[in-house]
Coordinates of N, CA and C in Angstrom, one line a residue:
M19 N 11.3 13.8 15.6 CA 11.8 14.2 16.9 C 11.9 15.8 16.9
N20 N 11.9 16.2 18.1 CA 12.2 17.7 18.3 C 13.6 17.8 18.6
W21 N 14.3 18.5 17.5 CA 15.7 18.5 17.5 C 16.3 19.4 18.6
H22 N 15.4 20.4 19.2 CA 15.7 21.2 20.4 C 16.1 20.4 21.5
V23 N 15.6 19.2 21.7 CA 15.9 18.3 22.9 C 17.3 17.7 22.7
L24 N 17.7 17.6 21.5 CA 19.0 16.8 21.3 C 20.1 17.1 22.1
P25 N 20.6 18.3 22.3 CA 21.5 18.7 23.3 C 21.4 18.2 24.8
Y26 N 20.1 18.6 25.1 CA 19.7 18.1 26.4 C 20.0 16.6 26.7
V27 N 19.3 15.8 25.7 CA 19.4 14.3 25.7 C 20.9 13.9 25.7
L28 N 21.7 14.4 24.8 CA 23.0 14.1 24.7 C 23.8 14.2 26.1
A29 N 23.5 15.3 26.7 CA 24.2 15.7 27.9 C 23.7 14.7 29.0
L30 N 22.4 14.2 29.0 CA 22.2 13.1 29.8 C 22.7 11.8 29.5
Y31 N 23.0 11.5 28.4 CA 23.6 10.1 27.9 C 25.0 10.2 28.5
F32 N 25.6 11.5 28.3 CA 27.0 11.6 28.7 C 27.2 11.4 30.1
T33 N 26.3 11.9 31.0 CA 26.4 11.9 32.4 C 26.3 10.4 32.8
A34 N 25.2 9.6 32.3 CA 24.9 8.3 32.4 C 26.2 7.4 32.0
A35 N 27.0 7.8 31.0 CA 28.2 7.2 30.4 C 29.2 7.4 31.7
V36 N 29.3 8.6 32.2 CA 30.3 8.8 33.5 C 30.0 8.0 34.5
A37 N 28.6 7.7 34.9 CA 28.2 7.0 36.0 C 28.6 5.6 35.8
L38 N 28.5 5.0 34.6 CA 28.7 3.6 34.3 C 30.2 3.6 34.4
A39 N 31.1 4.6 33.9 CA 32.6 4.3 34.1 C 32.9 4.2 35.6
L40 N 32.3 5.2 36.3 CA 32.7 5.2 37.7 C 32.2 3.9 38.4
A41 N 31.0 3.3 37.9 CA 30.6 1.9 38.5 C 31.6 0.9 38.2
A42 N 32.2 0.9 37.0 CA 33.2 0.0 36.5 C 34.3 0.0 37.6
I43 N 34.9 1.2 37.9 CA 35.9 1.3 38.8 C 35.5 0.9 39.9
G44 N 34.3 1.3 40.6 CA 33.8 0.8 41.9 C 33.8 -0.7 42.0
W45 N 33.3 -1.5 40.9 CA 33.1 -3.0 40.9 C 34.6 -3.6 40.9
R46 N 35.4 -3.0 40.2 CA 36.9 -3.7 40.3 C 37.4 -3.3 41.8
R47 N 36.9 -2.4 42.5 CA 37.3 -2.4 43.9 C 36.4 -2.8 44.9
R48 N 35.6 -3.8 44.6 CA 34.4 -4.1 45.3 C 34.9 -4.8 46.8
P49 N 36.1 -5.3 46.9 CA 36.5 -5.8 48.2 C 36.6 -4.6 49.1
L50 N 36.8 -3.4 48.9 CA 37.0 -2.3 49.7 C 35.5 -2.1 50.4
A51 N 35.5 -1.5 51.5 CA 34.3 -1.1 52.3 C 33.4 -0.2 51.6
G52 N 32.2 -0.5 51.1 CA 31.4 0.4 50.5 C 31.4 0.4 48.9
A53 N 32.3 -0.2 48.5 CA 32.6 -0.1 46.9 C 31.5 -0.7 46.1
A54 N 31.1 -1.9 46.7 CA 29.9 -2.7 45.9 C 28.7 -1.9 46.1
P55 N 28.2 -1.4 47.3 CA 26.8 -0.7 47.2 C 26.9 0.7 46.3
F56 N 28.2 1.1 46.4 CA 28.2 2.5 45.7 C 28.2 2.1 44.2
T57 N 28.7 1.0 43.8 CA 28.7 0.6 42.4 C 27.1 0.4 41.9
F58 N 26.2 -0.2 42.8 CA 24.9 -0.2 42.5 C 24.2 0.9 42.6
F59 N 24.6 2.0 43.6 CA 24.1 3.3 43.4 C 24.2 4.0 42.1
L60 N 25.5 3.9 41.5 CA 25.9 4.5 40.2 C 25.0 3.9 39.1
L61 N 25.0 2.6 39.1 CA 24.1 1.7 38.3 C 22.6 2.2 38.1
G62 N 22.2 2.4 39.4 CA 20.9 2.8 39.6 C 20.5 4.3 38.9
A63 N 21.5 5.1 39.2 CA 21.5 6.4 38.7 C 21.7 6.3 37.2
A64 N 22.5 5.6 36.5 CA 22.7 5.4 35.1 C 21.3 5.1 34.7
V65 N 20.7 4.1 35.1 CA 19.4 3.5 34.5 C 18.3 4.7 34.6
W66 N 18.4 5.3 35.8 CA 17.5 6.6 35.9 C 17.6 7.6 34.7
I67 N 19.0 8.0 34.4 CA 19.2 9.0 33.5 C 19.1 8.7 32.1
V68 N 19.4 7.3 31.9 CA 19.1 6.9 30.4 C 17.6 6.7 30.1
C69 N 16.8 6.2 31.0 CA 15.4 6.3 30.9 C 14.8 7.6 30.8
D70 N 15.4 8.6 31.6 CA 14.7 10.0 31.5 C 15.0 10.5 30.0
A71 N 16.5 10.3 29.7 CA 16.7 10.8 28.3 C 15.8 10.2 27.1
S72 N 15.8 9.0 27.4 CA 15.0 8.1 26.2 C 13.5 8.6 26.0
Q73 N 12.9 8.9 27.3 CA 11.5 9.6 27.0 C 11.4 10.7 26.1
Y74 N 12.4 11.4 26.1 CA 12.4 12.8 25.1 C 12.6 12.3 23.8
L75 N 13.2 11.0 23.3 CA 13.5 10.5 22.0 C 12.2 9.8 21.6
A76 N 11.4 9.4 22.6 CA 10.1 8.4 22.1 C 9.2 9.3 21.4
S77 N 8.5 8.7 20.5 CA 7.5 9.6 19.6 C 6.1 9.5 20.2
S78 N 5.7 8.2 20.8 CA 4.4 8.1 21.3 C 4.3 8.1 22.8
T79 N 3.1 8.5 23.3 CA 2.9 8.5 24.8 C 3.1 7.2 25.4
A80 N 2.8 6.1 24.7 CA 3.0 4.7 25.1 C 4.5 4.5 25.4
D81 N 5.3 4.8 24.3 CA 6.6 4.5 24.5 C 7.4 5.5 25.6
R82 N 6.7 6.6 25.7 CA 7.2 7.3 26.8 C 7.0 6.9 28.2
L83 N 5.8 6.5 28.3 CA 5.4 5.5 29.6 C 6.0 4.4 29.9
F84 N 6.6 3.7 28.8 CA 7.4 2.6 29.0 C 8.8 3.0 29.6
W85 N 9.4 4.0 29.1 CA 10.6 4.6 29.8 C 10.5 5.0 31.1
A86 N 9.2 5.7 31.3 CA 8.9 6.2 32.8 C 9.0 5.0 33.7
R87 N 8.3 3.8 33.4 CA 8.0 2.8 34.3 C 9.6 2.2 34.3
L88 N 10.2 2.0 33.3 CA 11.4 1.4 33.4 C 12.6 2.2 34.3
Q89 N 12.3 3.6 34.3 CA 13.0 4.6 34.9 C 13.0 4.1 36.6
Y90 N 11.9 3.5 37.0 CA 11.6 3.2 38.4 C 12.6 2.2 38.9
V91 N 13.2 1.4 37.9 CA 14.2 0.3 38.4 C 15.4 1.1 39.1
G92 N 15.9 2.3 38.3 CA 16.9 3.2 38.9 C 16.4 3.9 40.1
I93 N 15.1 4.5 40.0 CA 14.7 5.5 41.1 C 14.5 4.7 42.3
A94 N 14.0 3.6 42.3 CA 13.9 2.8 43.7 C 15.1 2.2 44.1
T95 N 16.3 2.1 43.2 CA 17.6 1.6 43.7 C 18.3 2.4 44.5
V96 N 18.4 3.9 43.9 CA 19.4 4.9 44.3 C 19.2 5.2 45.9
P97 N 18.0 5.2 46.4 CA 18.0 5.6 47.8 C 18.5 4.3 48.8
L98 N 17.9 3.2 48.3 CA 18.4 2.1 49.1 C 20.0 1.9 49.0
A99 N 20.5 1.9 47.7 CA 21.8 1.7 47.6 C 22.8 2.9 48.3
W100 N 22.2 4.0 48.4 CA 23.0 5.1 49.1 C 23.0 4.7 50.7
L101 N 21.9 4.0 51.2 CA 21.8 3.7 52.6 C 22.7 2.5 52.9
V102 N 22.8 1.6 52.0 CA 23.7 0.5 52.2 C 25.0 1.0 52.0
F103 N 25.4 1.9 51.2 CA 26.8 2.4 51.0 C 27.2 3.0 52.3
A104 N 26.3 3.9 52.8 CA 26.6 4.6 54.1 C 26.8 3.6 55.2
M105 N 26.1 2.7 55.2 CA 26.3 1.5 56.3 C 27.5 0.7 56.3
A106 N 27.9 0.5 54.8 CA 29.3 -0.3 54.8 C 30.5 0.8 55.0
Y107 N 30.2 2.0 54.7 CA 31.3 2.9 54.9 C 31.5 3.3 56.3
L108 N 30.5 3.4 57.0 CA 30.6 3.6 58.4 C 30.8 2.2 59.4
D109 N 30.9 1.2 58.6 CA 31.1 -0.2 59.3 C 30.0 -0.4 60.2
K110 N 28.8 -0.5 59.7 CA 27.5 -0.7 60.5 C 27.1 -2.2 60.3
S111 N 28.0 -3.0 60.1 CA 27.7 -4.3 59.5 C 26.9 -5.2 60.6
E112 N 27.1 -4.8 61.9 CA 26.5 -5.6 63.0 C 24.9 -5.4 63.0
W113 N 24.6 -4.0 62.6 CA 23.2 -3.6 62.6 C 22.4 -4.1 61.1
W114 N 23.3 -4.3 60.1 CA 22.8 -4.6 58.8 C 22.6 -6.0 58.5
T115 N 21.6 -6.7 59.3 CA 21.5 -8.0 59.3 C 20.7 -8.5 58.0
T116 N 20.8 -9.7 57.8 CA 20.0 -10.3 56.5 C 18.6 -10.0 56.7
P117 N 17.9 -10.3 57.7 CA 16.5 -9.9 57.8 C 16.1 -8.6 57.4
R118 N 17.1 -7.5 57.9 CA 16.7 -6.0 57.7 C 17.1 -5.9 56.5
R119 N 17.9 -6.5 55.7 CA 18.2 -6.3 54.2 C 17.0 -6.6 53.4
L120 N 16.5 -7.9 53.7 CA 15.3 -8.3 53.0 C 14.3 -7.4 53.1
L121 N 14.0 -6.8 54.5 CA 12.9 -6.0 54.8 C 12.9 -4.7 53.8
V122 N 13.9 -4.0 53.7 CA 14.0 -2.9 53.0 C 14.0 -3.0 51.5
L123 N 14.0 -4.4 51.2 CA 14.0 -4.5 49.6 C 12.4 -4.7 49.2
I124 N 11.5 -4.9 50.3 CA 10.1 -5.1 49.8 C 9.5 -4.0 49.3
E125 N 9.9 -2.8 49.5 CA 9.1 -1.5 48.8 C 9.7 -1.4 47.5
P126 N 11.1 -1.2 47.2 CA 11.6 -1.1 45.9 C 11.0 -2.3 44.9
L127 N 11.0 -3.5 45.4 CA 10.4 -4.4 44.6 C 8.8 -4.3 44.3
A128 N 8.2 -3.8 45.3 CA 6.7 -3.6 45.2 C 6.6 -2.2 44.2
V129 N 7.3 -1.5 44.3 CA 7.3 -0.1 43.2 C 7.1 -0.7 42.0
Q130 N 8.2 -1.6 41.5 CA 8.2 -2.2 40.2 C 6.9 -2.8 39.7
V131 N 6.2 -3.5 40.6 CA 4.9 -4.2 40.3 C 4.0 -3.1 40.0
I132 N 4.0 -2.1 41.1 CA 2.8 -1.0 41.0 C 3.0 0.0 40.0
V133 N 4.1 0.2 39.3 CA 4.2 1.2 38.1 C 3.9 0.4 36.9
W134 N 4.1 -0.9 36.8 CA 3.8 -1.7 35.6 C 2.2 -2.1 35.5
T135 N 1.5 -2.0 36.7 CA 0.2 -2.3 36.7 C -0.7 -1.1 37.2
N136 N -0.1 0.1 37.1 CA -0.7 1.3 37.4 C -2.1 1.5 36.5
D137 N -2.2 1.0 35.2 CA -3.3 1.2 34.5 C -4.4 0.7 35.0
S138 N -4.3 -0.3 35.9 CA -5.4 -1.1 36.5 C -6.0 -0.5 37.8
H139 N -5.0 0.2 38.5 CA -5.5 0.8 39.7 C -5.2 2.3 39.9
R140 N -4.6 2.9 39.1 CA -4.4 4.3 39.0 C -3.9 4.9 40.5
L141 N -3.2 4.1 41.3 CA -2.9 4.5 42.6 C -1.4 5.0 42.8
F142 N -0.9 5.1 41.6 CA 0.6 5.8 41.7 C 0.5 7.0 40.9
W143 N 0.0 6.8 39.6 CA -0.3 7.9 38.7 C -1.7 7.9 38.6
S144 N -2.5 8.9 39.0 CA -4.0 8.9 38.8 C -4.3 9.4 37.3
S145 N -3.4 10.2 36.8 CA -3.5 10.6 35.4 C -2.2 10.9 34.8
V146 N -2.1 10.8 33.6 CA -0.7 10.9 32.8 C -1.2 11.7 31.6
E147 N -0.8 13.1 31.3 CA -1.1 13.8 30.2 C 0.2 14.3 29.6
R148 N 0.2 14.3 28.1 CA 1.4 14.7 27.2 C 1.2 16.4 27.2
V149 N 2.2 17.2 27.6 CA 2.0 18.5 27.4 C 3.2 19.1 26.9
A150 N 3.2 20.4 26.4 CA 4.4 21.1 26.0 C 4.9 22.0 27.0
D151 N 6.2 21.8 27.2 CA 6.8 22.8 28.2 C 8.1 23.4 27.5
G152 N 7.8 24.6 27.0 CA 8.8 25.2 26.3 C 9.1 24.4 24.9
P153 N 10.5 24.1 24.6 CA 10.7 23.3 23.4 C 10.5 21.8 23.7
F154 N 10.2 21.3 24.9 CA 10.1 19.9 25.3 C 8.6 19.6 25.4
E155 N 8.5 18.3 25.1 CA 7.1 17.6 25.3 C 7.5 16.6 26.3
V156 N 6.5 16.8 27.4 CA 6.9 16.0 28.6 C 5.5 15.2 28.9
L157 N 5.6 14.4 29.7 CA 4.6 13.6 30.5 C 4.2 14.4 31.8
E158 N 3.0 14.9 31.9 CA 2.6 15.5 33.2 C 1.7 14.5 33.9
Y159 N 2.2 14.2 35.3 CA 1.6 13.1 36.1 C 0.9 13.8 37.3
S160 N -0.3 13.3 37.3 CA -1.1 13.6 38.8 C -0.8 12.4 39.6
H161 N -0.2 12.7 40.7 CA 0.4 11.5 41.7 C -0.7 10.9 42.5
G162 N -0.8 9.6 42.6 CA -1.7 9.1 43.5 C -1.1 8.8 44.8
P163 N -1.7 8.1 45.9 CA -1.1 7.9 47.2 C 0.1 7.0 47.4
L164 N 0.0 6.0 46.4 CA 1.3 5.0 46.5 C 2.6 5.9 46.0
F165 N 2.4 6.8 45.1 CA 3.5 7.6 44.6 C 4.2 8.2 45.9
W166 N 3.3 8.9 46.6 CA 3.9 9.7 47.8 C 4.2 8.9 48.9
M167 N 3.7 7.7 49.1 CA 4.4 6.6 50.0 C 5.7 6.2 49.7
H168 N 5.8 6.1 48.3 CA 7.3 5.8 47.8 C 8.3 6.8 48.2
V169 N 7.9 8.1 47.9 CA 8.6 9.3 48.0 C 8.8 9.2 49.6
A170 N 8.0 9.2 50.3 CA 8.3 9.3 51.9 C 9.2 8.1 52.2
Y171 N 9.1 7.0 51.8 CA 10.1 5.8 52.1 C 11.5 6.1 51.6
A172 N 11.6 6.5 50.4 CA 12.9 6.9 49.8 C 13.6 8.2 50.6
Y173 N 12.7 9.2 51.1 CA 13.4 10.3 51.8 C 13.7 9.8 53.3
V174 N 12.9 8.6 53.7 CA 13.5 8.1 55.1 C 14.9 7.6 54.9
L175 N 15.1 6.7 53.8 CA 16.2 6.0 53.6 C 17.4 7.1 53.5
M176 N 17.2 8.0 52.7 CA 18.2 9.2 52.3 C 18.6 9.8 53.7
A177 N 17.5 10.1 54.4 CA 17.6 11.0 55.6 C 18.4 10.2 56.7
T178 N 18.1 8.9 56.7 CA 18.8 8.0 57.6 C 20.3 8.0 57.4
A179 N 20.8 8.0 56.0 CA 22.1 7.8 55.5 C 22.8 9.2 55.8
A180 N 22.0 10.2 55.5 CA 22.7 11.5 56.0 C 22.6 11.8 57.3
Y181 N 21.9 11.1 58.2 CA 22.1 11.4 59.7 C 23.4 10.6 60.1
L182 N 23.5 9.3 59.7 CA 24.6 8.6 60.1 C 26.1 9.1 59.5
L183 N 25.9 9.6 58.4 CA 27.2 10.5 57.8 C 27.5 11.7 58.6
L184 N 26.3 12.4 59.1 CA 26.4 13.7 59.9 C 27.1 13.2 61.2
R185 N 26.7 12.3 61.9 CA 27.2 11.8 63.1 C 28.7 11.6 63.0
F186 N 28.9 10.7 61.9 CA 30.4 10.5 61.7 C 31.4 11.6 61.5
Y187 N 30.6 12.6 60.7 CA 31.4 13.9 60.3 C 31.9 14.6 61.6
R188 N 30.9 14.5 62.5 CA 31.2 15.5 63.7 C 32.2 14.9 64.5
R189 N 32.3 13.6 64.6 CA 33.3 12.9 65.4 C 34.7 12.7 64.8
A190 N 34.9 12.7 63.3 CA 36.0 12.4 62.6 C 36.8 13.6 62.5
A191 N 38.2 13.3 62.0 CA 39.1 14.3 62.0 C 39.8 14.0 60.6
G192 N 40.4 15.0 60.1 CA 41.4 15.0 58.8 C 40.6 14.5 57.6
A193 N 41.3 13.5 57.0 CA 40.7 13.1 55.8 C 39.4 12.4 55.7
H194 N 39.2 11.8 57.0 CA 37.9 11.0 57.1 C 36.6 12.1 57.2
R195 N 36.9 13.2 57.8 CA 36.1 14.4 58.0 C 35.8 14.9 56.8
K196 N 36.9 15.2 55.6 CA 36.5 15.9 54.6 C 35.7 14.8 53.7
Q197 N 36.0 13.5 53.8 CA 35.2 12.4 53.0 C 34.0 12.4 53.4
A198 N 33.4 12.4 54.6 CA 32.3 12.3 55.2 C 31.3 13.8 54.6
G199 N 32.1 14.8 54.6 CA 31.5 16.1 54.2 C 31.3 16.2 52.8
A200 N 32.1 15.7 52.0 CA 32.0 15.5 50.5 C 30.9 14.6 50.3
L201 N 30.7 13.4 50.9 CA 29.6 12.6 50.7 C 28.3 13.3 50.8
M202 N 28.2 14.1 52.1 CA 27.0 14.6 52.5 C 26.6 15.7 51.4
V203 N 27.5 16.6 50.9 CA 27.4 17.4 49.8 C 26.8 16.8 48.6
A204 N 27.7 15.8 48.3 CA 27.0 15.0 47.0 C 25.8 14.5 46.8
A205 N 25.2 14.1 48.2 CA 23.8 13.4 48.4 C 23.1 14.5 48.4
L206 N 23.2 15.8 49.1 CA 22.4 16.9 49.1 C 21.9 17.4 47.8
I207 N 22.8 17.5 46.7 CA 22.5 18.1 45.4 C 21.3 17.5 44.8
P208 N 21.3 16.0 44.5 CA 20.2 15.3 43.8 C 19.1 15.4 44.7
W209 N 19.2 15.3 46.0 CA 18.1 15.3 47.0 C 17.3 16.6 46.8
V210 N 17.9 17.8 46.8 CA 17.1 18.9 46.5 C 16.6 19.2 45.3
A211 N 17.3 18.6 44.2 CA 16.6 18.8 42.8 C 15.5 17.9 42.8
N212 N 15.5 16.8 43.5 CA 14.3 15.8 43.2 C 13.2 16.5 44.1
A213 N 13.5 17.1 45.3 CA 12.5 17.8 46.0 C 11.8 18.8 45.3
V214 N 12.5 19.6 44.5 CA 11.9 20.6 43.7 C 11.0 20.0 42.8
Y215 N 11.4 18.9 41.9 CA 10.7 18.2 41.0 C 9.3 17.7 41.6
V216 N 9.4 17.1 43.0 CA 8.2 16.6 43.4 C 7.3 17.6 44.0
T217 N 7.8 18.7 44.4 CA 6.8 19.8 44.9 C 6.5 20.7 43.9

């Protein structure tokens, strides 16, 4: 193992532990509006972070690809859970019907199948290469069309949640306005970071 990556990996595991602790608090408060989807959002983020960190500890390319694939359990969960949270927080239950819930689940479930079968079609990652990036050894991906379709879908979900929160923010006052503003800022930071990674 490259010992230079250990501080980075430990920081990621610590971040995942914080997300799991917050998820436990959210689960205890699940009767409150938005608490259950926010819990799943945090669990998805924790899976994403743990798998990302574990890739750096894996010695073989095959093991790194295993963690990269498993990471998509979290990656596909986060945007959907964020939208469901926004719907619950803003009390949009009349719109959020069971058929619509099932409809938005199709893409995240399909992504799981696609990433685990990528070797047979190369439509998600057209190629994967192990490269050195400073003190890190990382997997460099050439992305296929299904990857970009997933990115577009995830961004539509996040943009919809942001739009709903922005509308609420403009009408709200006092503590509710501050909460909505904080939620938008909290969502913007990882969104920007992901956009930088993707581009």
